[in-house]
Short mmCIF file of C-alpha atoms in Angstrom, two decimals:
data_model
loop_
_atom_site.label_atom_id
_atom_site.label_comp_id
_atom_site.label_asym_id
_atom_site.label_seq_id
_atom_site.Cartn_x
_atom_site.Cartn_y
_atom_site.Cartn_z
CA MET C 1 90.40 55.71 79.52
CA THR C 2 93.98 56.91 79.10
CA THR C 3 92.86 60.48 79.76
CA PHE C 4 91.08 59.41 82.93
CA PHE C 5 94.13 57.64 84.32
CA GLY C 6 96.35 60.58 83.25
CA VAL C 7 94.18 62.97 85.23
CA GLY C 8 94.23 60.54 88.15
CA MET C 9 98.02 60.39 88.09
CA ASN C 10 98.23 64.20 87.99
CA ILE C 11 95.91 64.48 90.97
CA GLY C 12 97.94 61.86 92.78
CA THR C 13 101.14 63.77 92.08
CA ILE C 14 99.58 66.96 93.45
CA ILE C 15 98.41 65.17 96.61
CA VAL C 16 101.87 63.71 97.18
CA ALA C 17 103.45 67.14 96.66
CA LEU C 18 101.02 68.72 99.13
CA GLY C 19 101.79 65.97 101.61
CA LEU C 20 105.52 66.58 101.32
CA ALA C 21 104.96 70.32 101.71
CA ALA C 22 102.84 69.76 104.80
CA THR C 23 105.49 67.44 106.24
CA THR C 24 108.14 70.08 105.59
CA VAL C 25 106.07 72.76 107.35
CA LEU C 26 105.34 70.51 110.31
CA THR C 27 109.00 69.60 110.69
CA LEU C 28 110.36 73.15 110.59
CA PRO C 29 112.78 73.93 113.41
CA ILE C 30 111.03 75.00 116.57
CA HIS C 31 112.66 78.43 116.48
CA ALA C 32 111.28 79.27 113.00
CA GLN C 33 108.20 81.19 114.17
CA VAL C 34 107.77 84.25 112.02
CA VAL C 35 106.36 87.55 113.29
CA ARG C 36 105.86 90.73 111.31
CA PRO C 37 107.91 93.89 111.97
CA GLY C 38 106.10 96.09 114.47
CA THR C 39 104.48 93.19 116.33
CA ALA C 40 104.35 93.79 120.08
CA LEU C 41 106.40 91.15 121.93
CA GLU C 42 106.91 90.23 125.55
CA VAL C 43 110.12 88.25 126.08
CA ILE C 44 111.16 86.54 129.31
CA THR C 45 114.92 86.32 129.84
CA PRO C 46 117.07 85.43 132.89
CA LYS C 47 117.35 89.17 133.57
CA GLY C 48 113.60 89.79 133.50
CA ILE C 49 110.77 90.66 131.12
CA VAL C 50 111.48 92.80 128.06
CA ARG C 51 108.62 94.38 126.13
CA GLY C 52 108.74 96.17 122.80
CA ASP C 53 107.87 96.10 119.12
CA ALA C 54 109.75 93.62 116.97
CA ARG C 55 112.18 95.40 114.70
CA ALA C 56 114.55 92.78 113.31
CA THR C 57 116.42 89.55 114.05
CA THR C 58 119.97 88.46 113.33
CA PRO C 59 121.28 84.89 113.51
CA THR C 60 122.09 85.47 117.20
CA SER C 61 119.87 88.29 118.51
CA LEU C 62 116.42 89.87 118.58
CA ILE C 63 116.06 93.66 118.28
CA LEU C 64 113.09 95.35 119.94
CA GLY C 65 112.21 99.01 119.52
CA ASP C 66 115.21 101.23 118.87
CA ALA C 67 117.72 99.92 121.38
CA ASP C 68 116.86 96.64 123.10
CA THR C 69 118.96 93.78 121.74
CA ILE C 70 118.26 90.36 123.23
CA PRO C 71 120.50 87.34 122.57
CA LEU C 72 118.32 84.56 121.19
CA ALA C 73 120.09 82.05 123.44
CA SER C 74 118.76 83.91 126.50
CA VAL C 75 115.07 83.74 125.49
CA ILE C 76 113.27 81.54 128.02
CA SER C 77 109.74 82.12 126.66
CA TRP C 78 107.86 84.77 124.73
CA ARG C 79 104.49 85.81 123.48
CA SER C 80 103.23 88.07 120.71
CA ARG C 81 100.30 90.42 120.44
CA SER C 82 97.66 89.52 117.88
CA THR C 83 93.92 90.08 117.34
CA TYR C 84 90.75 88.05 116.95
CA ALA C 85 90.48 88.93 113.24
CA ARG C 86 90.71 85.34 112.02
CA THR C 87 88.25 84.16 114.65
CA GLY C 88 85.88 86.96 113.64
CA LEU C 89 86.26 86.05 109.97
CA LYS C 90 85.40 82.40 110.57
CA SER C 91 82.54 83.11 112.96
CA GLY C 92 81.08 85.82 110.72
CA ALA C 93 81.35 83.70 107.58
CA ILE C 94 79.64 80.71 109.21
CA ALA C 95 76.90 82.70 110.93
CA GLY C 96 76.33 84.99 107.95
CA GLY C 97 76.31 82.10 105.52
CA VAL C 98 73.65 80.18 107.46
CA VAL C 99 71.42 83.17 108.24
CA PHE C 100 71.51 84.78 104.80
CA THR C 101 71.14 81.45 103.02
CA LEU C 102 67.83 80.87 104.82
CA PHE C 103 66.81 84.50 104.41
CA GLY C 104 67.69 84.52 100.71
CA ALA C 105 65.77 81.28 100.09
CA ALA C 106 62.65 82.69 101.75
CA LEU C 107 62.98 86.05 100.00
CA GLY C 108 63.62 84.49 96.59
CA ALA C 109 60.52 82.34 96.80
CA GLY C 110 58.37 85.13 98.25
CA LEU C 111 59.28 87.79 95.68
CA CYS C 112 59.20 85.63 92.56
CA GLU C 113 56.65 87.00 90.08
CA SER C 114 57.41 84.89 87.01
CA SER C 115 55.46 81.90 85.80
CA ASN C 116 58.20 79.48 86.92
CA CYS C 117 59.07 79.95 90.59
CA GLU C 118 59.95 76.36 91.35
CA ASN C 119 63.68 77.05 91.76
CA ALA C 120 63.44 80.67 92.86
CA TRP C 121 64.35 79.71 96.43
CA LEU C 122 67.59 78.13 95.19
CA SER C 123 68.71 81.32 93.42
CA GLY C 124 67.84 83.36 96.50
CA ALA C 125 69.70 80.93 98.77
CA SER C 126 72.82 81.09 96.56
CA ALA C 127 72.86 84.88 96.52
CA GLY C 128 72.21 85.01 100.27
CA ALA C 129 74.98 82.52 101.01
CA LEU C 130 77.50 84.48 98.94
CA PHE C 131 76.56 87.76 100.60
CA GLY C 132 76.56 86.27 104.09
CA VAL C 133 79.93 84.58 103.79
CA VAL C 134 81.69 87.53 102.16
CA ALA C 135 80.06 90.56 103.78
CA VAL C 136 79.44 89.22 107.28
CA GLY C 137 82.78 87.40 107.29
CA ALA C 138 84.58 90.64 106.37
CA GLY C 139 82.63 92.50 109.04
CA GLY C 140 83.55 89.88 111.62
CA ALA C 141 87.22 90.16 110.68
CA ILE C 142 87.12 93.94 111.06
CA VAL C 143 85.40 93.75 114.45
CA GLY C 144 87.77 91.00 115.61
CA SER C 145 90.78 93.06 114.58
CA LEU C 146 89.75 95.72 117.12
CA PHE C 147 90.25 93.36 120.07
CA PRO C 148 93.86 92.45 120.94
CA ARG C 149 95.03 89.17 122.42
CA TRP C 150 98.35 87.66 123.46
CA VAL C 151 99.56 84.45 121.85
CA GLU C 152 101.82 82.20 123.94
CA HIS C 153 104.56 80.45 121.99
CA LEU C 154 106.31 77.20 122.76
CA ARG C 155 109.04 77.34 125.35
CA GLY C 156 112.43 77.08 123.73
CA SER C 157 111.29 78.80 120.56
CA THR C 158 112.45 82.22 119.41
CA PRO C 159 110.82 84.76 117.06
CA THR C 160 112.05 85.46 113.55
CA VAL C 161 111.13 88.93 112.34
CA LYS C 162 110.33 88.87 108.65
CA GLU C 163 108.13 90.87 106.30
CA SER C 164 105.88 89.03 103.90
CA ALA C 165 106.59 89.14 100.16
CA LEU C 166 103.62 91.47 99.66
CA ALA C 167 104.71 93.90 102.37
CA THR C 168 108.19 94.24 100.89
CA GLN C 169 106.83 95.44 97.55
CA PRO C 170 106.75 99.23 97.03
CA VAL C 171 103.39 99.04 95.23
CA ARG C 172 100.09 99.34 97.13
CA LEU C 173 96.54 98.93 95.82
CA TYR C 174 93.25 100.14 97.25
CA VAL C 175 89.56 100.37 96.37
CA SER C 176 86.74 101.93 98.38
CA GLN C 177 83.02 102.55 98.18
CA GLY C 178 81.07 105.29 99.93
CA LEU C 179 78.72 108.25 99.77
CA GLY C 180 78.92 111.85 98.68
CA SER C 181 77.48 114.85 100.49
CA ASP C 182 74.28 114.49 98.44
CA ASP C 183 73.89 110.83 99.50
CA ARG C 184 75.00 109.53 96.12
CA SER C 185 77.37 106.60 95.66
CA VAL C 186 81.12 107.12 95.23
CA THR C 187 83.65 104.53 94.10
CA GLN C 188 87.39 105.12 93.90
CA GLY C 189 90.58 103.13 93.66
CA GLY C 190 94.23 103.56 92.88
CA ILE C 191 97.75 102.23 92.73
CA GLN C 192 100.56 103.82 94.75
CA LEU C 193 104.31 103.73 95.04
CA ARG C 194 105.44 103.71 98.66
CA ARG C 195 108.60 105.38 99.86
CA GLY C 196 109.07 106.02 103.57
CA GLU C 197 106.25 108.20 104.88
CA TRP C 198 105.12 109.14 101.38
CA ARG C 199 102.85 107.45 98.87
CA VAL C 200 102.37 108.74 95.32
CA GLY C 201 100.27 107.20 92.60
CA VAL C 202 97.33 107.45 90.22
CA GLU C 203 93.68 107.34 91.17
CA ARG C 204 90.42 106.67 89.34
CA GLY C 205 86.95 107.39 90.67
CA THR C 206 83.31 107.94 89.83
CA ALA C 207 80.44 109.64 91.65
CA GLU C 208 76.74 109.83 90.93
CA LEU C 209 75.95 113.52 91.43
CA ALA C 210 72.18 113.55 90.98
CA SER C 211 69.25 111.59 89.64
CA THR C 212 65.72 112.99 89.33
CA ASN C 213 62.41 111.78 87.87
CA THR C 214 59.81 114.41 86.89
CA PRO C 215 56.27 113.49 85.73
CA THR C 216 54.02 115.95 83.88
CA PHE C 217 50.26 115.35 83.75
CA GLN C 218 47.68 116.22 81.13
CA GLY C 219 46.18 118.98 83.26
CA ALA C 220 45.32 120.17 86.74
CA THR C 221 42.25 117.96 86.83
CA ASP C 222 43.49 115.20 84.48
CA PRO C 223 45.84 112.80 86.29
CA ARG C 224 46.85 110.98 83.13
CA LEU C 225 50.57 111.15 82.38
CA ARG C 226 51.77 113.46 79.58
CA THR C 227 55.58 113.25 79.89
CA PHE C 228 58.07 111.54 82.14
CA THR C 229 61.58 113.02 82.40
CA GLN C 230 64.60 111.25 83.86
CA MET C 231 67.77 113.26 84.48
CA GLY C 232 71.02 111.79 85.75
CA ARG C 233 74.40 113.37 86.39
CA SER C 234 77.67 111.57 87.10
CA SER C 235 81.24 112.68 87.56
CA ASP C 236 84.35 110.67 86.75
CA TRP C 237 87.94 111.59 87.48
CA PHE C 238 91.46 110.39 86.87
CA GLY C 239 94.56 111.98 88.31
CA VAL C 240 97.61 111.95 90.53
CA ALA C 241 97.28 111.49 94.30
CA ALA C 242 99.80 111.81 97.12
CA GLU C 243 99.63 110.80 100.78
CA ARG C 244 101.79 111.70 103.77
CA ARG C 245 101.64 110.09 107.19
CA ILE C 246 100.70 112.55 109.94
CA ALA C 247 100.64 110.31 112.99
CA GLY C 248 100.03 106.61 113.55
CA PRO C 249 97.36 105.35 111.12
CA LEU C 250 96.35 108.88 109.99
CA TRP C 251 97.49 110.11 106.56
CA LEU C 252 96.96 113.42 104.79
CA THR C 253 95.73 112.97 101.20
CA ALA C 254 95.80 115.39 98.27
CA ALA C 255 95.01 114.88 94.60
CA THR C 256 94.80 116.78 91.35
CA SER C 257 92.69 115.31 88.59
CA LYS C 258 90.88 115.74 85.31
CA ARG C 259 87.12 115.52 85.77
CA TRP C 260 84.39 114.59 83.34
CA ARG C 261 80.72 115.27 83.88
CA ARG C 262 78.03 113.38 82.03
CA GLU C 263 74.45 114.61 82.02
CA THR C 264 71.77 112.38 80.53
CA ILE C 265 68.16 113.50 80.01
CA ARG C 266 65.57 110.96 78.87
CA ILE C 267 62.03 112.09 78.05
CA ALA C 268 59.07 109.81 77.40
CA ASP C 269 56.28 111.83 75.74
CA LEU C 270 52.90 110.10 75.64
CA GLY C 271 51.20 112.88 73.66
CA SER C 272 47.89 114.61 74.28
CA ALA C 273 45.02 112.69 75.80
CA ASP C 274 42.74 114.41 73.27
CA ASP C 275 44.45 112.50 70.46
CA PRO C 276 42.62 109.19 69.75
CA ARG C 277 46.03 107.51 69.42
CA TYR C 278 46.89 108.28 73.07
CA PRO C 279 49.20 107.06 74.40
CA GLN C 280 51.61 107.42 71.51
CA VAL C 281 54.99 107.26 73.23
CA THR C 282 57.97 109.15 71.84
CA HIS C 283 61.38 108.69 73.47
CA THR C 284 64.16 111.27 73.29
CA GLU C 285 67.58 111.22 74.90
CA THR C 286 70.12 114.02 75.28
CA ILE C 287 73.68 113.42 76.52
CA THR C 288 76.02 116.27 77.44
CA ASN C 289 79.70 115.73 78.31
CA ARG C 290 81.91 118.37 79.93
CA SER C 291 85.37 118.34 81.47
CA SER C 292 87.43 120.46 83.84
CA LEU C 293 90.38 120.32 86.20
CA GLY C 294 89.83 119.68 89.90
CA GLY C 295 91.31 118.17 93.00
CA SER C 296 90.68 117.07 96.56
CA LEU C 297 92.11 117.35 100.05
CA GLY C 298 91.37 115.06 102.97
CA ALA C 299 92.53 112.32 105.29
CA ALA C 300 92.79 108.55 105.20
CA VAL C 301 92.99 106.11 108.10
CA ARG C 302 94.45 102.62 107.74
CA HIS C 303 93.68 99.82 110.18
CA ARG C 304 95.42 96.46 109.84
CA VAL C 305 92.97 93.56 109.72
CA PHE C 306 95.35 90.78 108.68
CA ASP C 307 99.09 90.77 108.01
CA ASP C 308 98.95 92.70 104.73
CA ILE C 309 95.25 93.55 104.43
CA TYR C 310 94.09 96.93 105.71
CA LEU C 311 90.73 98.56 106.25
CA ARG C 312 90.84 102.00 104.64
CA LEU C 313 88.65 104.94 105.72
CA ASP C 314 88.75 107.94 103.41
CA ALA C 315 87.22 111.42 103.85
CA ARG C 316 87.74 114.16 101.28
CA GLN C 317 86.63 117.61 100.24
CA GLU C 318 86.77 118.02 96.49
CA PHE C 319 87.48 121.30 94.69
CA GLY C 320 86.57 122.56 91.25
CA ALA C 321 83.48 122.06 89.15
CA TRP C 322 80.91 119.53 90.37
CA ALA C 323 82.80 119.10 93.65
CA THR C 324 81.35 117.02 96.48
CA ARG C 325 82.37 115.92 99.95
CA THR C 326 82.92 112.16 100.11
CA TRP C 327 83.30 109.45 102.72
CA SER C 328 84.27 105.92 101.75
CA VAL C 329 85.44 102.65 103.24
CA GLY C 330 87.40 99.96 101.48
CA VAL C 331 90.29 97.51 101.38
CA GLU C 332 93.98 98.17 100.84
CA LEU C 333 96.75 95.72 100.02
#
């Protein structure tokens, strides 16, 4: 009983703290409206309308672009440019969650082949709901971020230009998923140090180079299986990558890396059909590992979805042994 009341008191304390925090946020001064550096602003002053990208604020002035300095006391009204990313995220998550929950429930029940399918629809609905909320919500956010809109702010307020805690850090992270030139999956990610127009860091990736299945039959007129061979090749790499901004959201990328290639051959031999013990299956597996130096050259495009979340598009031509051409899309923080 003591534990129960202790937990209740802790929850009560948390609720009170959240209430005080909410009260503090709601009672912030009217001028404390934060915008990110680079946000397009339109400011109305007694001298007319001034447009430009937010650069910085001081206690008494707002700096737009490279030269326009506006006294905060002269700001009559203002608006900032934003996107429909949040609206797209919410709409996509709701619509995707509903549609894929129903679809997953129907698919789970329809494809169940076990002896107990009573709750198969529930598993399908859960998987569908997760996919719909995450995938369709992310897609909606990306689409919404492509459409700009202007946000009107309260008269008498003034903007405060401030970077978020994440944006001020010199470390950036990214991960992306895509395809190689042979239609095989590619996954890569890295951590970078940012300095001006340069980014340098380490990168890790993997690519499935090939996968083949080869059956061999007993004879030209005997369709019974003799052997079944599975061969798979994959390439992994780890190295140093550098990026340099070319123009706007376009960056030139280059990397040098150590590559490992893994080739796995699995053979299932059923023996001769003339043997009375047929099929007598024998499994063999051969794994070959090789390594070499390589690299890549390409381009990356970053598109801001939310304040510090970017959509990353990556295209590269790899060099060296087992090189492929890759295209991937992912998220960058």
